[in-house]
Short mmCIF file of C-alpha atoms and ligand atoms in Angstrom, two decimals:
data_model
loop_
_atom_site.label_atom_id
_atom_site.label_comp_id
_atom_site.label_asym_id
_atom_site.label_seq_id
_atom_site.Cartn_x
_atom_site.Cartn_y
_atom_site.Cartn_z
CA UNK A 1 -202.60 23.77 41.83
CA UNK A 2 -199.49 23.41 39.40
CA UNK A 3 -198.73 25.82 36.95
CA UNK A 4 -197.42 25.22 33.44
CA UNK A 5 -195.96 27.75 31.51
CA UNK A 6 -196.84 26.63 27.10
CA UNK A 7 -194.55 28.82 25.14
CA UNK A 8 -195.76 28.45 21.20
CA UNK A 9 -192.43 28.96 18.81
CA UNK A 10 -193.85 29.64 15.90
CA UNK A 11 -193.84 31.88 12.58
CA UNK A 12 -191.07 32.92 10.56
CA UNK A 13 -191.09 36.99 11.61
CA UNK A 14 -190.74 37.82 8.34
CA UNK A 15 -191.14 41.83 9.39
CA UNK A 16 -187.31 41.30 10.95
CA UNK A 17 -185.90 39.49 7.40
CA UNK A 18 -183.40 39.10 6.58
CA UNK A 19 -182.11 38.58 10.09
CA UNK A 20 -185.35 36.21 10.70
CA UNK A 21 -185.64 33.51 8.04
CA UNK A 22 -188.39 30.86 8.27
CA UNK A 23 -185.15 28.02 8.71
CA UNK A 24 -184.11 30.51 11.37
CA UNK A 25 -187.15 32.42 12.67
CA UNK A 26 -186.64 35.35 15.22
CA UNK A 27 -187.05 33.33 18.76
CA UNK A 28 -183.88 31.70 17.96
CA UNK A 29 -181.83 34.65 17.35
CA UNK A 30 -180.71 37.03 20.30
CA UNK A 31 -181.59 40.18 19.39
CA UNK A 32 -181.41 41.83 22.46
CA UNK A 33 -178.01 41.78 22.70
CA UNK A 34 -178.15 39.96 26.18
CA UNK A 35 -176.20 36.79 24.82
CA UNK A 36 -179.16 34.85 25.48
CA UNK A 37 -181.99 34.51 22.00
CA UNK A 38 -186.01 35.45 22.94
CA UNK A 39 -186.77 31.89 23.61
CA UNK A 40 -184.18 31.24 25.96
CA UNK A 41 -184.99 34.31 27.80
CA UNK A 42 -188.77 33.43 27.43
CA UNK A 43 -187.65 30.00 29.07
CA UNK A 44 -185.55 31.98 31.70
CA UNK A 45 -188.55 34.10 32.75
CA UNK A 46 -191.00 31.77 32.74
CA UNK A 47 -188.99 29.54 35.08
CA UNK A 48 -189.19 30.71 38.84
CA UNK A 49 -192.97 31.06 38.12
CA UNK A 50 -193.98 27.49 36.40
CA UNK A 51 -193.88 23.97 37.88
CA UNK A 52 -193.22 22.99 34.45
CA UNK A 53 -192.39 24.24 30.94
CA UNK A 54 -193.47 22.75 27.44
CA UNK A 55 -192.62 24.49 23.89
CA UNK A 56 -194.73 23.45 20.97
CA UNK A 57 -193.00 24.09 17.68
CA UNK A 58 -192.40 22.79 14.27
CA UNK A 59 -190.31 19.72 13.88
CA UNK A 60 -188.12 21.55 11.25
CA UNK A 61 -187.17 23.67 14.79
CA UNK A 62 -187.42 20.83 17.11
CA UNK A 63 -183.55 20.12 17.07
CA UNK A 64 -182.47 23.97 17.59
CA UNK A 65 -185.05 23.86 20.34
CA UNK A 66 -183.67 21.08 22.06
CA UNK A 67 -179.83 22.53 21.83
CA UNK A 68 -181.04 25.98 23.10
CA UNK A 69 -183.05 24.65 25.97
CA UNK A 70 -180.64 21.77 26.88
CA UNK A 71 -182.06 21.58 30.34
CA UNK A 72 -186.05 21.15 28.87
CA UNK A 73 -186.73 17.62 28.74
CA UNK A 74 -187.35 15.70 25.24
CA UNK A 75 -190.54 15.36 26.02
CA UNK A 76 -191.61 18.61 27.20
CA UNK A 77 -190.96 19.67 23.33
CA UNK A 78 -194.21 18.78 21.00
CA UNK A 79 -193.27 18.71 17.44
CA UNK A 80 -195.65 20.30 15.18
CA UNK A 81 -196.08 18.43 11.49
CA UNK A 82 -196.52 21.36 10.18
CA UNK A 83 -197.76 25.06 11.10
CA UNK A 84 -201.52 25.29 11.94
CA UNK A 85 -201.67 28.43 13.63
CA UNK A 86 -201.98 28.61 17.45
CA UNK A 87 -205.10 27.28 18.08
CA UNK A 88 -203.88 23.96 17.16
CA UNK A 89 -200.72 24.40 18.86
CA UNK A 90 -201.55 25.82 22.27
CA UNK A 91 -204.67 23.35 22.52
CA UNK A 92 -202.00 20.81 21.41
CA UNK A 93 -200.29 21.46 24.74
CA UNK A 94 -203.26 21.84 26.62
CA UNK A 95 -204.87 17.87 25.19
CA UNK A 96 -201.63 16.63 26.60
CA UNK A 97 -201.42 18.79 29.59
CA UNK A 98 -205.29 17.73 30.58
CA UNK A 99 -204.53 13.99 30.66
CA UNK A 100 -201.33 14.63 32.28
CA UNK A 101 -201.84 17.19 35.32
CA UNK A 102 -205.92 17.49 35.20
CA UNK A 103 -205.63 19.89 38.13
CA UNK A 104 -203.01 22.17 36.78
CA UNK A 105 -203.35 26.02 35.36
CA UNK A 106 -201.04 26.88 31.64
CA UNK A 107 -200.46 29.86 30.34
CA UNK A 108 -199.48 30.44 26.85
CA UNK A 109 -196.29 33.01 26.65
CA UNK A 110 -195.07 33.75 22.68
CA UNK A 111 -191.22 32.60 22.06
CA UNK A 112 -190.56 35.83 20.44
CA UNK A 113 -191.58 38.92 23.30
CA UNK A 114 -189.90 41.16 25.65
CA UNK A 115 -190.82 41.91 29.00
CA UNK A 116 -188.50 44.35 30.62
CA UNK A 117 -190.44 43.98 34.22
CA UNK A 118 -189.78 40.43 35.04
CA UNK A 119 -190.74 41.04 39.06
CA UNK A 120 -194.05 42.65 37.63
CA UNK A 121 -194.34 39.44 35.29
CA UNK A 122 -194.09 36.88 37.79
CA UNK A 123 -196.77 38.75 40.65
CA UNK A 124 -199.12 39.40 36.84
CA UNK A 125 -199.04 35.26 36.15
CA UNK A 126 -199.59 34.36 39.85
CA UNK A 127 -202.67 36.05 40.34
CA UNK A 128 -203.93 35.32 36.57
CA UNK A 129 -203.09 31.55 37.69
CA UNK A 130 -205.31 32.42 40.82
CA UNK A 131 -208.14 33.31 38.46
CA UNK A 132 -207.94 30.47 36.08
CA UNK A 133 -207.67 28.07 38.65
CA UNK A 134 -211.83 29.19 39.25
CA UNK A 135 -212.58 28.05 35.71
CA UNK A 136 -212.08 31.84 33.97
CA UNK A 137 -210.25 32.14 30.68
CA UNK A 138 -207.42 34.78 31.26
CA UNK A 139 -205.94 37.03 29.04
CA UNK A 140 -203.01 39.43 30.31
CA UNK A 141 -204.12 42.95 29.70
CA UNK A 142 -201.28 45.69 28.38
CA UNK A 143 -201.71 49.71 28.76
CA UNK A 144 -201.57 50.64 25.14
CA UNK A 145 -199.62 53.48 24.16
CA UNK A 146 -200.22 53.96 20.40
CA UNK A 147 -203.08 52.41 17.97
CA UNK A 148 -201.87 49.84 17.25
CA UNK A 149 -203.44 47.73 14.57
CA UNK A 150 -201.17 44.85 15.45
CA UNK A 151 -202.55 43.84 18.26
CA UNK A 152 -205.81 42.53 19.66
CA UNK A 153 -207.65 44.92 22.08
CA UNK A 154 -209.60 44.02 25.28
CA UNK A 155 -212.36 46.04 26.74
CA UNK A 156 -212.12 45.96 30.38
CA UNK A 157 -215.03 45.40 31.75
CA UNK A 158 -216.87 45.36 35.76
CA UNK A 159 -214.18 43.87 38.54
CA UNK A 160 -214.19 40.41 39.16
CA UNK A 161 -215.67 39.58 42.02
CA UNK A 162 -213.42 37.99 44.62
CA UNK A 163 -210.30 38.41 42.77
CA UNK A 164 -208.03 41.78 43.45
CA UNK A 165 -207.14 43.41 40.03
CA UNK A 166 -208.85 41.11 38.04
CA UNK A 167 -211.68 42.46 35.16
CA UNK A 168 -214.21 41.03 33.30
CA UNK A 169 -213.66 41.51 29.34
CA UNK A 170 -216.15 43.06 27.90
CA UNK A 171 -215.25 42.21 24.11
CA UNK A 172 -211.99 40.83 22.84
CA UNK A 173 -211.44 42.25 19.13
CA UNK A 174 -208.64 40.93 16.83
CA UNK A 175 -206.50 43.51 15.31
CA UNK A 176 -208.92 46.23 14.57
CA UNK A 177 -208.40 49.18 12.01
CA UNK A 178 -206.27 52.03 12.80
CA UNK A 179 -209.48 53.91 13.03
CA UNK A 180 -211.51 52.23 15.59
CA UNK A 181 -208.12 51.61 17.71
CA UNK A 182 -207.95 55.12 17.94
CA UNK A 183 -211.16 55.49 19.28
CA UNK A 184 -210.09 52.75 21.73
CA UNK A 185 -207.04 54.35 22.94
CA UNK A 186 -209.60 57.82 23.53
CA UNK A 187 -211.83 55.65 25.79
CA UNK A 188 -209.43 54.85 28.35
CA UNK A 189 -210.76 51.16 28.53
CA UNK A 190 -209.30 49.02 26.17
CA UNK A 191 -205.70 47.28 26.53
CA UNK A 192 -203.99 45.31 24.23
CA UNK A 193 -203.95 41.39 24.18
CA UNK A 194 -200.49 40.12 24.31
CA UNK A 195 -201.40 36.59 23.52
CA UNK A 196 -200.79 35.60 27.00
CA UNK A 197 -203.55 33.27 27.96
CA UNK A 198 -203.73 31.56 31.57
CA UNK A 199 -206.49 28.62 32.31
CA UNK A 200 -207.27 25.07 32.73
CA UNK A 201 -206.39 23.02 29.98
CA UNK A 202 -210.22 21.00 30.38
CA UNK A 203 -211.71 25.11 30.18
CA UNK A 204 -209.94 26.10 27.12
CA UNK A 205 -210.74 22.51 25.40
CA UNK A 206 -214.24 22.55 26.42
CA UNK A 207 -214.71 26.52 25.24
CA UNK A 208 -213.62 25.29 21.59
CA UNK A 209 -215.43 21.99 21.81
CA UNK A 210 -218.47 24.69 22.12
CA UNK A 211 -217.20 26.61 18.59
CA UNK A 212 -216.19 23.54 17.11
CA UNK A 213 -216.37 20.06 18.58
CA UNK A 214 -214.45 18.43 15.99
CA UNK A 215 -211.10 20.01 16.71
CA UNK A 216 -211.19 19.65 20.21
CA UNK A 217 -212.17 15.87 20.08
CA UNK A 218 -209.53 15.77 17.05
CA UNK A 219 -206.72 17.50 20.05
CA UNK A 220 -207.90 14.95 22.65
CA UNK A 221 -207.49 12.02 20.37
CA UNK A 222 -203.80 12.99 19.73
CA UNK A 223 -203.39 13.29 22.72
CA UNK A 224 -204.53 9.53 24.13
CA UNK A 225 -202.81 8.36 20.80
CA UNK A 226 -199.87 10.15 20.49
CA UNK A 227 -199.22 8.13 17.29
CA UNK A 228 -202.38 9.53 15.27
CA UNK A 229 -200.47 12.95 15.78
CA UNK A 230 -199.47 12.85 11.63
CA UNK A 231 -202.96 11.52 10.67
CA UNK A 232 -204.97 14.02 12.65
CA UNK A 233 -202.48 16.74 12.44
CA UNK A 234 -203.33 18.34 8.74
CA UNK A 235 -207.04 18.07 9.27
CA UNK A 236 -207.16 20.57 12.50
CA UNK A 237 -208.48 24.07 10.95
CA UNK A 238 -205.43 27.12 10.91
CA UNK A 239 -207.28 29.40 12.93
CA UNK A 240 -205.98 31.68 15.98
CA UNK A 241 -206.93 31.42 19.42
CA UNK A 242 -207.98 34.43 19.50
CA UNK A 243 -210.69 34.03 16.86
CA UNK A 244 -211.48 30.18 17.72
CA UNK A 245 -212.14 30.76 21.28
CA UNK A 246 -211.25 34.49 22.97
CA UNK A 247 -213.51 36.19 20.65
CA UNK A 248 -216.17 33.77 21.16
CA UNK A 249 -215.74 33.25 24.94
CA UNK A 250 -215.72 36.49 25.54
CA UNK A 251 -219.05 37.28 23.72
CA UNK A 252 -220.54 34.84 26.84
CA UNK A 253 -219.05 36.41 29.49
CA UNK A 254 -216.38 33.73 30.01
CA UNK A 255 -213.19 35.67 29.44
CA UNK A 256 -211.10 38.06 32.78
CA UNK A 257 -208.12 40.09 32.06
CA UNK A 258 -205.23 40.98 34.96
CA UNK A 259 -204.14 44.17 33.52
CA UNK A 260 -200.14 44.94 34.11
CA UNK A 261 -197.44 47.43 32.84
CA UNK A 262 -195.04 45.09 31.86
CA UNK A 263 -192.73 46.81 29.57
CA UNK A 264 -193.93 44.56 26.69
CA UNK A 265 -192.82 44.75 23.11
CA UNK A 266 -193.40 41.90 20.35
CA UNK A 267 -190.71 43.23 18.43
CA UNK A 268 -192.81 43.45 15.30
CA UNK A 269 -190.30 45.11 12.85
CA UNK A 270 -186.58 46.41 13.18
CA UNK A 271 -188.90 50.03 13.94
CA UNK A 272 -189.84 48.83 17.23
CA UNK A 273 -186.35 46.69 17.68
CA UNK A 274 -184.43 49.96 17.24
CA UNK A 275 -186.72 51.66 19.91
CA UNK A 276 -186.32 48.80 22.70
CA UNK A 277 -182.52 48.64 22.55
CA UNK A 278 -182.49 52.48 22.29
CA UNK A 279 -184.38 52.48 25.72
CA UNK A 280 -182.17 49.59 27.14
CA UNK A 281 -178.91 51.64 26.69
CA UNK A 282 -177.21 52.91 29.62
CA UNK A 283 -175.68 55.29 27.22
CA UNK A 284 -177.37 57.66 24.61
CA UNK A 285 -175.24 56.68 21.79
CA UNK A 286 -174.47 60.40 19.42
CA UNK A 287 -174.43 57.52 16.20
CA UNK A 288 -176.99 54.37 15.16
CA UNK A 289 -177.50 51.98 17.54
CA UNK A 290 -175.80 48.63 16.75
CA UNK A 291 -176.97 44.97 16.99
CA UNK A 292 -173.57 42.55 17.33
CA UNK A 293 -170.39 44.12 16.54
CA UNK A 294 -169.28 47.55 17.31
CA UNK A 295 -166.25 48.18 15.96
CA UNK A 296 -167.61 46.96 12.20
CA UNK A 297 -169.69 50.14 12.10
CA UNK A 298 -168.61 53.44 10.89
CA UNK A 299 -170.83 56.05 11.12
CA UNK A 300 -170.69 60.10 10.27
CA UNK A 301 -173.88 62.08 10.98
CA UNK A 302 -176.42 59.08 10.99
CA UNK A 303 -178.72 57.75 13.22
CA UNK A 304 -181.04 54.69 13.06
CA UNK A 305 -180.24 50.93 13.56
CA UNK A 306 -177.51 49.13 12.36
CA UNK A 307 -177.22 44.91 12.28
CA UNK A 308 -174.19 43.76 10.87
CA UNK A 309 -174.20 40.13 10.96
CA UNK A 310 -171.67 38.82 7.94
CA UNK A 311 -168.85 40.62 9.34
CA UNK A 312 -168.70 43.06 6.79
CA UNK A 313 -167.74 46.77 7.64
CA UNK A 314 -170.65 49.02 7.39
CA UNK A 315 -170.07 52.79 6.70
CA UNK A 316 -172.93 55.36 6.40
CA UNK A 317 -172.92 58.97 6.06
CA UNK A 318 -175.52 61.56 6.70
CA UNK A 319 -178.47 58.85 6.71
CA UNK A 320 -181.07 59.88 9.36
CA UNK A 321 -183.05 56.78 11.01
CA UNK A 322 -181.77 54.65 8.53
CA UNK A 323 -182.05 50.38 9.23
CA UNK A 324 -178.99 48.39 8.00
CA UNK A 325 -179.39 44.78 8.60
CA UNK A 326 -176.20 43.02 6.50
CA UNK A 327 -176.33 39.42 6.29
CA UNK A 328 -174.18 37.09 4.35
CA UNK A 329 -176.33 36.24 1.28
CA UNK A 330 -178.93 39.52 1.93
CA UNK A 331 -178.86 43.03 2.65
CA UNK A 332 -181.97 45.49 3.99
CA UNK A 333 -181.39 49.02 4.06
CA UNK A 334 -184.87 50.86 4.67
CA UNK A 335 -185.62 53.47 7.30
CA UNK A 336 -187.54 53.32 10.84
CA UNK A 337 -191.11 54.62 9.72
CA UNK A 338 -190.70 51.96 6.90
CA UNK A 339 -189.71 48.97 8.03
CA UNK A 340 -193.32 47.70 8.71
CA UNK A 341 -192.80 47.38 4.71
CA UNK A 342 -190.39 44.15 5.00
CA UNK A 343 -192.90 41.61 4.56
CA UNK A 344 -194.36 42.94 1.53
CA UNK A 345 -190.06 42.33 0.18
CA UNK A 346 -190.52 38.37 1.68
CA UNK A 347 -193.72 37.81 0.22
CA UNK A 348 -192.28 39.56 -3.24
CA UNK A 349 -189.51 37.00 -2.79
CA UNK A 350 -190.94 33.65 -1.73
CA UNK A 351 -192.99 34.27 -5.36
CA UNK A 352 -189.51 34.35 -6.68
CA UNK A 353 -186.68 31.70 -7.82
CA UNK A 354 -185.36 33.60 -4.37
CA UNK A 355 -187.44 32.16 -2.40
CA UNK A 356 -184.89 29.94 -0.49
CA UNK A 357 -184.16 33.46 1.18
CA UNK A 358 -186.90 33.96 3.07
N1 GDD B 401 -195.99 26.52 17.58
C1 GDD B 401 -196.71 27.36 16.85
N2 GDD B 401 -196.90 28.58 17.31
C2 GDD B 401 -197.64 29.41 16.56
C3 GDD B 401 -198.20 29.05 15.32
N3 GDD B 401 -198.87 30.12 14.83
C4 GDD B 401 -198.72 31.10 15.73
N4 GDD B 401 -197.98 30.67 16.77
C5 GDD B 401 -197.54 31.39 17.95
O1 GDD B 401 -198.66 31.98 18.54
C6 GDD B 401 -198.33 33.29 18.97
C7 GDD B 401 -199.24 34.31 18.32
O2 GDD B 401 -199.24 34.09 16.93
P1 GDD B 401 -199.09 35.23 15.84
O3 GDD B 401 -199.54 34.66 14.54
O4 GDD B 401 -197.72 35.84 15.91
O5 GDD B 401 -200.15 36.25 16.36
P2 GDD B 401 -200.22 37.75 16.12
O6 GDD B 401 -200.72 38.00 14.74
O7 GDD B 401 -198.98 38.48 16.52
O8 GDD B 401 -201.38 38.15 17.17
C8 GDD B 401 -201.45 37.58 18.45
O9 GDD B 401 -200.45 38.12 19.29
C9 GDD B 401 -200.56 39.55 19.53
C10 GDD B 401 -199.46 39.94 20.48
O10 GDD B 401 -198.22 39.73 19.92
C11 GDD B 401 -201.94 39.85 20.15
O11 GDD B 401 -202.10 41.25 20.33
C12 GDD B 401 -203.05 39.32 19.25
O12 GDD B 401 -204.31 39.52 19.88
C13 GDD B 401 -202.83 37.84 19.01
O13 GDD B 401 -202.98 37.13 20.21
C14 GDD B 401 -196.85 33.49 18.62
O14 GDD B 401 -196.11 33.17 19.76
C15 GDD B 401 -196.57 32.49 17.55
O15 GDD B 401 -195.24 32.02 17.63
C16 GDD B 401 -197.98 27.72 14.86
O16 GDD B 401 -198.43 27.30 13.79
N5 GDD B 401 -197.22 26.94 15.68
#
């Protein structure tokens, strides 16, 4: 069995504007200071565990792909049209995939995620691999540690027979209300998705031919005719894999989880940024912690996050868990507990004659 690691690079992150701009969305930014952005470190990760490595991402990003990932060949990069959410995108990979290597395992890894466990990360995909490879659809399960409503949950169900660690699912629910992921969290037996799915690229096709036949046909016809990719393209429905097929799948019986502790964050909003490089300090830091260059940030009796990214100085004063993100053409000065807020800002803008902001 050969393993293929799909990473989707989609979305424009607009919670992390206006460092994340849909010309320059977050997975080509570093943002964890390593010197490295998410999807080369995604690409990094992913590479002692896969036998091969494809990104699927919109042609506008197909160039800044190809210079960040210089050692991914040309064609291991499928160019998206446009964005159709990742149903079409990851079942993109797998059409392709299926005709190429019918005997291999993917799994689908997001562009734009940390995992601070990388030894845990490569043992979790092996034995979700092992899984897959007997026909299961595999989701990677996380410990939550809040109620989230930006996540999907899993209910862990009986083990899996024959396969150490492994779980049925139960139900898969897409980003429920604060309210019933509450009651999740008191349960005990619910993890979070993290939109890492491992099977066999004929398994996932054939569980959405069973929702809808005409998309999968539609992904397999692209795929034999690589030329009707801009014909057949704007026709596939924008849906989620999560709702086309894990939802669905899962309903039947069809869907195992490998729960893990993998130190994962999706960085959702400079909130959650300022948390992970808080934890990844070897220092506790008395000021804000800072994102690029130190010695541009002046700070008296503050705390919070600061990003300066034109170059500017930034001075602050008795601001408590304040976010500062300075870029050359925008500034974003909110707080921690607000910053969720940020995409209500891009959508206010993209109705604008500012829209060429966002
Ligand atoms: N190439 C491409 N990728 C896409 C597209 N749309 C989404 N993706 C990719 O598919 C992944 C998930 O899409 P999101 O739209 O960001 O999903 P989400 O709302 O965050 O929810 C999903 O991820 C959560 C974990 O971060 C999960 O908890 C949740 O259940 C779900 O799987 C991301 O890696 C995103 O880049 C697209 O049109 N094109």
């Amino acid at each position: 069995m050969t393993f293929w690691a799909v990473i989707p690079a989609g979305g424009a992150g607009t919670r992390l504007w206006p460092l994340s701009r849909s010309s320059e969305p977050k997975f080509l930014r570093d943002l964890t200071g390593h010197g490295r952005t998410l999807l080369q470190e995604t690409y990094d990760r992913l590479q002692p565990v896969s036998d091969g490595i494809m990104v699927v991402t919109g042609s506008v990003h197909e160039r800044a792909v190809c210079d960040q990932l210089p050692e991914l060949p040309h064609e291991a990069i499928l160019a998206e049209p446009s964005g159709r959410d990742s149903m079409a995108a990851i079942g993109l990979a797998a059409a392709f995939l299926e005709r190429r290597d019918p005997d291999a395992v993917m799994g689908s890894f997001a562009a734009d995620h940390v995992i601070r466990h990388v030894d845990t990360f490569h043992r979790t995909v092996r034995s979700a691999a092992a899984v897959a490879a007997d026909g299961w659809l595999v989701t990677i399960g996380i410990s939550p540690t809040f109620a989230s409503t930006a996540f999907g949950y899993i209910a862990e169900g009986e083990r899996l027979a024959g396969h150490e660690g492994a779980y049925l699912v139960d139900e898969f629910v897409e980003k429920p209300s604060a309210e019933v992921a509450a009651g999740y969290l008191e349960t005990g037996r619910y993890r979070w998705n993290a939109g890492m799915f491992v099977v066999r690229p004929t398994v996932l096709l054939d569980l959405l031919a069973e929702s809808d036949p005409g998309f999968a046909e539609r992904l397999r016809a692209i795929a034999a005719e690589p030329a009707r990719l801009e014909e057949l393209w704007e026709t596939l429905p924008k849906i989620a894999l999560d709702h086309a097929v894990a939802e669905p799948a899962a309903a039947a019986g069809k869907v195992a989880t490998v729960p893990a502790d993998l130190g994962w964050d999706d960085i959702g909003d400079f909130g959650s940024l300022a948390t992970l490089l808080q934890a990844a300090a070897t220092a506790s830091p008395e000021g804000p912690t800072i994102l690029g260059e130190e010695s541009l940030v002046h700070a008296l009796d503050s705390t919070g996050l600061v990003v300066p990214h034109s170059g500017r100085t930034i001075a602050l004063i008795g601001l408590e868990d304040i976010v500062v993100v300075d870029t050359e053409d925008a500034v974003l000065v909110t707080t921690r507990a607000q910053a969720q807020q940020v995409k209500k800002i891009v959508a206010a803008l993209k109705d604008s004659d500012r829209d060429h902001l966002t």
